[in-house]
PDB file of C-alpha atoms in Angstrom:
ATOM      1  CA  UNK O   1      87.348  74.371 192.601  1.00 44.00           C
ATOM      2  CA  UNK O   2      84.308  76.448 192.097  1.00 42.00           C
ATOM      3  CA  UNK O   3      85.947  79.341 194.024  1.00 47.00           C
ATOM      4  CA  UNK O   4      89.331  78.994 192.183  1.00 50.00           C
ATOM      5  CA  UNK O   5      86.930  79.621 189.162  1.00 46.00           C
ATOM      6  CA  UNK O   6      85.122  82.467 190.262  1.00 47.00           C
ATOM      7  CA  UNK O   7      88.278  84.133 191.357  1.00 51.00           C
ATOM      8  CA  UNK O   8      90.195  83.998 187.966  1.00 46.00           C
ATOM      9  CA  UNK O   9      86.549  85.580 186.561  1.00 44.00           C
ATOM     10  CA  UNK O  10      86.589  88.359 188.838  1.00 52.00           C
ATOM     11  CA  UNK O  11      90.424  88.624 188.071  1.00 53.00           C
ATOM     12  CA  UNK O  12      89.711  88.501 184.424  1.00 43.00           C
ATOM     13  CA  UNK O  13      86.715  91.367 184.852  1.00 39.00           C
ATOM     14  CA  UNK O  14      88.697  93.891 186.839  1.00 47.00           C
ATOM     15  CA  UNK O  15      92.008  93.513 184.343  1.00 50.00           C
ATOM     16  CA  UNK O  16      89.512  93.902 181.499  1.00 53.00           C
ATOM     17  CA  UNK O  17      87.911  97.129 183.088  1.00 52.00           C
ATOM     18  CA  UNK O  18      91.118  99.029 184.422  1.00 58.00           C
ATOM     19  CA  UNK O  19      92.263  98.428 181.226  1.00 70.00           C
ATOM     20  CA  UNK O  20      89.233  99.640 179.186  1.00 84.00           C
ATOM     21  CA  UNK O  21      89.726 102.495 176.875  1.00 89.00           C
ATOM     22  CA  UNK O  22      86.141 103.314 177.506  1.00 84.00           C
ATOM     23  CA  UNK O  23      86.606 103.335 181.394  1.00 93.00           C
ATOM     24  CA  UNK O  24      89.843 105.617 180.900  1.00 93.00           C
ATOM     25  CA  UNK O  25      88.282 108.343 179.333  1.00 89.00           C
ATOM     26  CA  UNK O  26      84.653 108.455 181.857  1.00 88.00           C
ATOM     27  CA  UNK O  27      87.421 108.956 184.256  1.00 91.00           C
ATOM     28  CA  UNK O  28      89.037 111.426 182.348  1.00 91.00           C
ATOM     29  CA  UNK O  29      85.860 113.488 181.496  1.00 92.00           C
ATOM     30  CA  UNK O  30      84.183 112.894 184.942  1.00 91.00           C
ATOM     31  CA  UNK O  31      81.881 110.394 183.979  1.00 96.00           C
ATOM     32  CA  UNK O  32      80.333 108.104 185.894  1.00 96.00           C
ATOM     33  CA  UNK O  33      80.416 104.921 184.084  1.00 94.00           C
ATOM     34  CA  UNK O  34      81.482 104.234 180.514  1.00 93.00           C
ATOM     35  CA  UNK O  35      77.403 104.135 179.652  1.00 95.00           C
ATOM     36  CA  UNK O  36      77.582 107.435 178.985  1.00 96.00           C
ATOM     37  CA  UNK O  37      79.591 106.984 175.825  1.00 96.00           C
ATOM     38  CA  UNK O  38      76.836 104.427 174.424  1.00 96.00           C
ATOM     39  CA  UNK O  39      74.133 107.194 174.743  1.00 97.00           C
ATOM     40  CA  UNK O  40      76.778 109.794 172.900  1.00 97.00           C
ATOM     41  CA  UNK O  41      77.240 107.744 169.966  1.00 96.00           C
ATOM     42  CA  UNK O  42      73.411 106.943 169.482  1.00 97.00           C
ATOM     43  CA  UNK O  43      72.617 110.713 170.285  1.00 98.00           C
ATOM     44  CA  UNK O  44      75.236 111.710 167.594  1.00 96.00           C
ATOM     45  CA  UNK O  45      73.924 109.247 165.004  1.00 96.00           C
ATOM     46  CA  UNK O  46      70.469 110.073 165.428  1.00 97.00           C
ATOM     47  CA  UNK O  47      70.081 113.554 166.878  1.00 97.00           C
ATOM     48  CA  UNK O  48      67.888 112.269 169.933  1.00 98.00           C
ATOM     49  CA  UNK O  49      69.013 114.970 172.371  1.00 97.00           C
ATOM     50  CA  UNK O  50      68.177 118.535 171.876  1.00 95.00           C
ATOM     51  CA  UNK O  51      67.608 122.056 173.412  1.00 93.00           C
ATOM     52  CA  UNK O  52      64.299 123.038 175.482  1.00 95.00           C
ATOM     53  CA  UNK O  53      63.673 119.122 176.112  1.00 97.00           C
ATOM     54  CA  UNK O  54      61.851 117.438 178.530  1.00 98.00           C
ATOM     55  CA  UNK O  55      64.096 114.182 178.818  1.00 98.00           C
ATOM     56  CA  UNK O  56      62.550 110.666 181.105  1.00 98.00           C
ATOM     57  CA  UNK O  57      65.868 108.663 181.911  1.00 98.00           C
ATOM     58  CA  UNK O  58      64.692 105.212 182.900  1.00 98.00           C
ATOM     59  CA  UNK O  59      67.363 102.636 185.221  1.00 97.00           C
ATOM     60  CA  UNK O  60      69.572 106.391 185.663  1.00 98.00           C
ATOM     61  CA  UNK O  61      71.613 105.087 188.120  1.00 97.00           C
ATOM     62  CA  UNK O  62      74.346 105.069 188.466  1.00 97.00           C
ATOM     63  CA  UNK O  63      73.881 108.155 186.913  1.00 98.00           C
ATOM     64  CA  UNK O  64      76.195 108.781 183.646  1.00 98.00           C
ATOM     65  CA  UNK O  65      73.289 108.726 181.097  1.00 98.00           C
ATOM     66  CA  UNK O  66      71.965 111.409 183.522  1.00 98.00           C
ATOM     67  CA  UNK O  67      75.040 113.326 183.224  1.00 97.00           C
ATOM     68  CA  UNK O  68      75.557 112.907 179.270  1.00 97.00           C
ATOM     69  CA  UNK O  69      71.986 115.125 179.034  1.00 97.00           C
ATOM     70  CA  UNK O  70      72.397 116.642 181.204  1.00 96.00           C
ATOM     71  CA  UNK O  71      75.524 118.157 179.608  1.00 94.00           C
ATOM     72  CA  UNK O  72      74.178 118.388 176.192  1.00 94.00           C
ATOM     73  CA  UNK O  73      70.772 120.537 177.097  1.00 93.00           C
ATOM     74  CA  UNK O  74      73.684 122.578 179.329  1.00 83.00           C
ATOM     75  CA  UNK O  75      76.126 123.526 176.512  1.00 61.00           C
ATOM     76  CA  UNK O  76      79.122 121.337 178.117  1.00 50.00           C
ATOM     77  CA  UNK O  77      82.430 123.155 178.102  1.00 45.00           C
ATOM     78  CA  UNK O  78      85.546 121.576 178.014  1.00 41.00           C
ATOM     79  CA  UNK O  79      86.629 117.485 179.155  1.00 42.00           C
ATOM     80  CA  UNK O  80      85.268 118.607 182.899  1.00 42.00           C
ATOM     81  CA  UNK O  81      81.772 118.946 181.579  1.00 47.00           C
ATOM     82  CA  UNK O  82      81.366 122.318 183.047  1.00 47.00           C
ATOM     83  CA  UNK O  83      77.747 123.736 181.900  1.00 54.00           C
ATOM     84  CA  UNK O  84      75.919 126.753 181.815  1.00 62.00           C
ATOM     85  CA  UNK O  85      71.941 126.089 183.638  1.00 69.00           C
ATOM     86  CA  UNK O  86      70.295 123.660 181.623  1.00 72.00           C
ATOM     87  CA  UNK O  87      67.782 124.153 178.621  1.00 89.00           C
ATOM     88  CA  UNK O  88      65.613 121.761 178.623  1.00 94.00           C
ATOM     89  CA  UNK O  89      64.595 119.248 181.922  1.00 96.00           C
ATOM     90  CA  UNK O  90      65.822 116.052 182.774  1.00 97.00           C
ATOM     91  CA  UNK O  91      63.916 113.467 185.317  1.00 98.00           C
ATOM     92  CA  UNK O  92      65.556 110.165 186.201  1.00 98.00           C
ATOM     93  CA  UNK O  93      64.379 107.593 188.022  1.00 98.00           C
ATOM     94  CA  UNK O  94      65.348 104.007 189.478  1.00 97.00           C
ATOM     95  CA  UNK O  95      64.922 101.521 192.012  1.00 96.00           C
ATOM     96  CA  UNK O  96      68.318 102.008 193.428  1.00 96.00           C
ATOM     97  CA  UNK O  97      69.881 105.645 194.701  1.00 98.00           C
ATOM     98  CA  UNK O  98      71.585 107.397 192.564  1.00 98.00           C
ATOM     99  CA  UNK O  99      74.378 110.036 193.734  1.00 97.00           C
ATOM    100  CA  UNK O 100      72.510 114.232 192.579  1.00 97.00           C
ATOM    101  CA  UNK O 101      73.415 115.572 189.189  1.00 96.00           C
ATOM    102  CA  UNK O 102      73.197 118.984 189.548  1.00 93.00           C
ATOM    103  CA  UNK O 103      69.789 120.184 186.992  1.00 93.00           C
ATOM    104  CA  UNK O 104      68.616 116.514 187.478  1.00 96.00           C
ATOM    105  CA  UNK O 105      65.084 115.628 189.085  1.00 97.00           C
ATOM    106  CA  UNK O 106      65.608 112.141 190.436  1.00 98.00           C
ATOM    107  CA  UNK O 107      62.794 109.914 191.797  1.00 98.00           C
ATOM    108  CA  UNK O 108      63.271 106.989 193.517  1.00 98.00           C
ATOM    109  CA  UNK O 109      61.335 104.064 192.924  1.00 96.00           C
ATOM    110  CA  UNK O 110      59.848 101.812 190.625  1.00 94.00           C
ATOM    111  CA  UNK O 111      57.441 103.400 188.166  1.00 90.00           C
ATOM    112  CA  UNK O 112      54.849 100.729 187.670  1.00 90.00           C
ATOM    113  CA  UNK O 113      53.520 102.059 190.944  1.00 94.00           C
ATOM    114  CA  UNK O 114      50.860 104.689 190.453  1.00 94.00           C
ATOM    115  CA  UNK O 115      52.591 106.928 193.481  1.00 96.00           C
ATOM    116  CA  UNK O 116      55.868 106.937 191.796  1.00 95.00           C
ATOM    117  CA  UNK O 117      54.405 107.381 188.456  1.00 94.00           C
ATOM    118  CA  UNK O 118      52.449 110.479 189.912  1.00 95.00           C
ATOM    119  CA  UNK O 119      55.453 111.786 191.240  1.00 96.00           C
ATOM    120  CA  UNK O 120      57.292 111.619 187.591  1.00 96.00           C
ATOM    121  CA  UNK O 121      53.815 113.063 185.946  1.00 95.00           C
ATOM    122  CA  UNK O 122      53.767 115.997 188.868  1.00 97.00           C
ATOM    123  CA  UNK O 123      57.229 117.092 187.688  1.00 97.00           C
ATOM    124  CA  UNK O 124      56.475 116.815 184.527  1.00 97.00           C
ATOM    125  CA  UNK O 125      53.943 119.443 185.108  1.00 95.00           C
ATOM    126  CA  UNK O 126      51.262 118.804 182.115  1.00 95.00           C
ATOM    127  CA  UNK O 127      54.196 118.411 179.674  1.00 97.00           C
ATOM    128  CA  UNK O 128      54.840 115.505 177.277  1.00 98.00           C
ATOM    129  CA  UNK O 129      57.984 113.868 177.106  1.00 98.00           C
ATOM    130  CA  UNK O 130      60.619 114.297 173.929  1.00 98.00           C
ATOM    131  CA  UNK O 131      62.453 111.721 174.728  1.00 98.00           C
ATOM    132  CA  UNK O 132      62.422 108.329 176.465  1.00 98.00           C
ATOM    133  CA  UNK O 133      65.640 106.756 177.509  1.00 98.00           C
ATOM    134  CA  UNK O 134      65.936 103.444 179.678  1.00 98.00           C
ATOM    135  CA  UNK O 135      69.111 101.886 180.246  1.00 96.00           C
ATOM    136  CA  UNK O 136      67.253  99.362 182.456  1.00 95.00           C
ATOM    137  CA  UNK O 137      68.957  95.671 182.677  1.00 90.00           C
ATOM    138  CA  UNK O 138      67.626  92.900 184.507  1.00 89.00           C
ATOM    139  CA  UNK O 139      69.772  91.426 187.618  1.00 86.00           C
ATOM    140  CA  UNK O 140      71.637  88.502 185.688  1.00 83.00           C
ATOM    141  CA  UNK O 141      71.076  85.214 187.069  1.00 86.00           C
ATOM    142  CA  UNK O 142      72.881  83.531 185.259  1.00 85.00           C
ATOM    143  CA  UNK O 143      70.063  81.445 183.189  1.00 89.00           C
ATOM    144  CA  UNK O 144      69.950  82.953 179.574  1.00 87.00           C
ATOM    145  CA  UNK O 145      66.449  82.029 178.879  1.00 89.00           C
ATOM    146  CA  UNK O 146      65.193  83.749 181.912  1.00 91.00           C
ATOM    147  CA  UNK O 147      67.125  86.683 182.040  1.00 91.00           C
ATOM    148  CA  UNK O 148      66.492  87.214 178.022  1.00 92.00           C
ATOM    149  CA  UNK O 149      63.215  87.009 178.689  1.00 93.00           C
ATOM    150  CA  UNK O 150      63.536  89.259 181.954  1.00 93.00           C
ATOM    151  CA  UNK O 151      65.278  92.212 179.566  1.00 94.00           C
ATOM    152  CA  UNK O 152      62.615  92.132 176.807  1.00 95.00           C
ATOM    153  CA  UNK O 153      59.721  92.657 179.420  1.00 95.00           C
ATOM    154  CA  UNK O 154      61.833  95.924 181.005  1.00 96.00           C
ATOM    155  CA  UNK O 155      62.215  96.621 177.304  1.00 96.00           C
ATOM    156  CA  UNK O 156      58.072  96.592 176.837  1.00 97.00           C
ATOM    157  CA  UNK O 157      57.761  98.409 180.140  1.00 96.00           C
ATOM    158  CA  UNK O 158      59.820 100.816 178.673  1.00 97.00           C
ATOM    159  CA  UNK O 159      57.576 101.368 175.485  1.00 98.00           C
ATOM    160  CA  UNK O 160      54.269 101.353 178.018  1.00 97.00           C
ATOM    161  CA  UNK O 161      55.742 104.286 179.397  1.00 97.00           C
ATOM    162  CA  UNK O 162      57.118 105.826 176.767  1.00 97.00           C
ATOM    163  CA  UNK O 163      53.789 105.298 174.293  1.00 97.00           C
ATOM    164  CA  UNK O 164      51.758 106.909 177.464  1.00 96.00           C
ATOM    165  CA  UNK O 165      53.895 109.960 178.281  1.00 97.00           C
ATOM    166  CA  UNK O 166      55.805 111.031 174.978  1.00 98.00           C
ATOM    167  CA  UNK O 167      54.972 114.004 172.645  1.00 98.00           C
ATOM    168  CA  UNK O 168      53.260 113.005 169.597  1.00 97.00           C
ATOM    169  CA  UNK O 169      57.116 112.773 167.327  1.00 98.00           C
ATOM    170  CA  UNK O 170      58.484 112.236 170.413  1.00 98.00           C
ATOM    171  CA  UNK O 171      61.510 109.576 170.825  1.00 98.00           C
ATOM    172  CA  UNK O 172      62.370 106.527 172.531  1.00 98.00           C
ATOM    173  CA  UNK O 173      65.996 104.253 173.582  1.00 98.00           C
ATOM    174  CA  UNK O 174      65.345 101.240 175.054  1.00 98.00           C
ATOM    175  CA  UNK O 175      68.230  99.020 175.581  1.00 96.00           C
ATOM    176  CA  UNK O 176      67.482  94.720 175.537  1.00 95.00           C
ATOM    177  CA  UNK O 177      69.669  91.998 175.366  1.00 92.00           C
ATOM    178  CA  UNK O 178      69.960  89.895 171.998  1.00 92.00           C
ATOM    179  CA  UNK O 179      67.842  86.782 171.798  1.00 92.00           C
ATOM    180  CA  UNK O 180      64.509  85.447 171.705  1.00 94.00           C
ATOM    181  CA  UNK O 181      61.884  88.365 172.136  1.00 93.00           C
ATOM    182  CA  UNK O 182      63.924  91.180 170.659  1.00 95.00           C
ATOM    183  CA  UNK O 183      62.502  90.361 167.075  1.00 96.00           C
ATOM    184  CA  UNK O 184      58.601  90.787 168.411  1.00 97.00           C
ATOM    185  CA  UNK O 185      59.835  93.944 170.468  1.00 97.00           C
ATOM    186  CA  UNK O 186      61.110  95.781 167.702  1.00 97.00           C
ATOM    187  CA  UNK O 187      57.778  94.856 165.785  1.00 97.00           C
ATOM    188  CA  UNK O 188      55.396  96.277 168.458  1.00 98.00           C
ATOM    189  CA  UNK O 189      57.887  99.608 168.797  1.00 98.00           C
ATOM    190  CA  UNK O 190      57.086  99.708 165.102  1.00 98.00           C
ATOM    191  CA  UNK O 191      53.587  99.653 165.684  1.00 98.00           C
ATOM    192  CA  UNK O 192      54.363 102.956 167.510  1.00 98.00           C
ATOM    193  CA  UNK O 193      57.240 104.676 166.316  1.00 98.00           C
ATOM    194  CA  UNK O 194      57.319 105.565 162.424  1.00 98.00           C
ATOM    195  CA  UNK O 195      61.171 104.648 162.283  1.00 98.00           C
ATOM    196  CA  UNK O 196      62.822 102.020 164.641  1.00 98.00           C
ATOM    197  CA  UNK O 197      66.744 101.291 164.283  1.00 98.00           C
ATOM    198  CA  UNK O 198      68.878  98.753 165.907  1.00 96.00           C
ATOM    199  CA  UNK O 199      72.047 100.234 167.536  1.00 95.00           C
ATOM    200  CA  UNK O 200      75.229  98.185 169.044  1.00 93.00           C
ATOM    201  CA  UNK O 201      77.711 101.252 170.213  1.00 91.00           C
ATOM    202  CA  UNK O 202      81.411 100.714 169.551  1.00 89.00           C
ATOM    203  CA  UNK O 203      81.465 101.299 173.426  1.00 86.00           C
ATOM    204  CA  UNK O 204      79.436  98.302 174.251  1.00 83.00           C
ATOM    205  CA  UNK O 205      81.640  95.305 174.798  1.00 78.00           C
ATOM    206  CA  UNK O 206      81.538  92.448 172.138  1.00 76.00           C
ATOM    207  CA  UNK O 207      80.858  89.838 174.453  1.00 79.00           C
ATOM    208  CA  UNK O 208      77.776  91.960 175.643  1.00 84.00           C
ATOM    209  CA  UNK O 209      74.376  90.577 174.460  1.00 88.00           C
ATOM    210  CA  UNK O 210      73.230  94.594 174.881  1.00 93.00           C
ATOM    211  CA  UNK O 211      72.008  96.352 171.850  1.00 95.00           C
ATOM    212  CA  UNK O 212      69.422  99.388 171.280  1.00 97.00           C
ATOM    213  CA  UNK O 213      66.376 100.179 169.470  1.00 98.00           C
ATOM    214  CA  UNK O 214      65.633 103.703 168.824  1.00 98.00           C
ATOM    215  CA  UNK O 215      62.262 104.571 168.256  1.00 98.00           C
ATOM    216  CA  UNK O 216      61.690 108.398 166.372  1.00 98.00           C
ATOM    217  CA  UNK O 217      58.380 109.605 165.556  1.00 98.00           C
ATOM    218  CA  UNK O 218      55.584 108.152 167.981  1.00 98.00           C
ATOM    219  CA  UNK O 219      52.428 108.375 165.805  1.00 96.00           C
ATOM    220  CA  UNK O 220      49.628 110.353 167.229  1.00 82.00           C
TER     221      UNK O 220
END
């Protein structure tokens, strides 16, 4: 019985994502995953992403956030994404491999550890950060409490980061799940960041408990 039920899940998930709008068009532009289009409509709302950056992309894998900058400090041309070399630079890093983006530093790794940490700081080579992003998400277990609670602290690892590398101004997108925690998270981004805003993208799926606090203007 329990495998009938997981099977008409997994049924239900793969008819829901070959038939995602979202899905369609990362296809179409050459997109990795459909992320990509949360990180456009927050970077068009709030101008995060702009020329001569130096961009930290947190949980990059599979790689689409990567891509979406990657595009926009490249002056994309056309639905293929085709860009001239890159003005600004772009480090990603994650615990799990991610596939090269061409003008993309990726480290892999875990960044709590002081040797991958050095290796971010290295190629950041005595620069500051503008901008922070971390798609990071927790591996679901299944138990809301614990993986709530799992997503707020890579939400506050996030902000550790972020508060000890970023440019005085600089910016921050953290992505966290919706329940207990995300109230005192956005209070101690406030404590850093002279403007925080919560952010659900149209490309996010309703059923997802995902939603994003930008951070602009990390106090000195």
């Amino acid at each position: 019985m329990k495998s009938s039920k997981s099977s008409k899940v997994n049924r239900a998930w793969i008819n829901d994502h070959v038939n995602d709008p979202w899905v369609k068009l990362a296809t179409k532009e050459g997109y990795r995953a459909r992320a990509a289009y949360k990180l456009k409509e927050i970077d068009e709302v709030f101008s995060l992403v702009k020329p001569g950056q130096l961009v930290v992309d947190l949980g990059s894998t599979p790689g689409a956030w990567s891509q979406y900058l990657r595009r926009r400090l490249g002056n994309a041309n056309g639905p293929a994404g085709a860009t001239s070399a890159p003005n600004g630079t772009i480090i990603a890093l994650d615990l799990l491999p991610m596939e090269p983006v061409e003008g993309v530093t990726f480290f892999l790794g875990d960044f709590r550890e002081d040797a991958v940490l050095q290796q971010v700081v290295q190629e950041m080579a005595g620069r500051k950060a503008d901008l922070v992003v971390s798609d990071m998400a927790p591996n679901l277990s299944g138990i809301d409490s614990a993986d709530q609670a799992r997503s707020v602290h890579l939400g506050e690892l996030a902000l550790e980061f972020a508060v000890g590398h970023l440019s005085p101004g600089g910016a921050l997108l953290v992505k966290v799940f919706q329940g207990a925690g995300l109230a005192e998270f956005q209070r101690a981004m406030a404590g850093h960041f002279t403007k925080v805003y919560v952010r659900k993208p149209k490309s996010s799926r309703d059923r997802s408990r995902e939603t994003f606090l930008v951070g602009k203007g990390l106090r000195g």
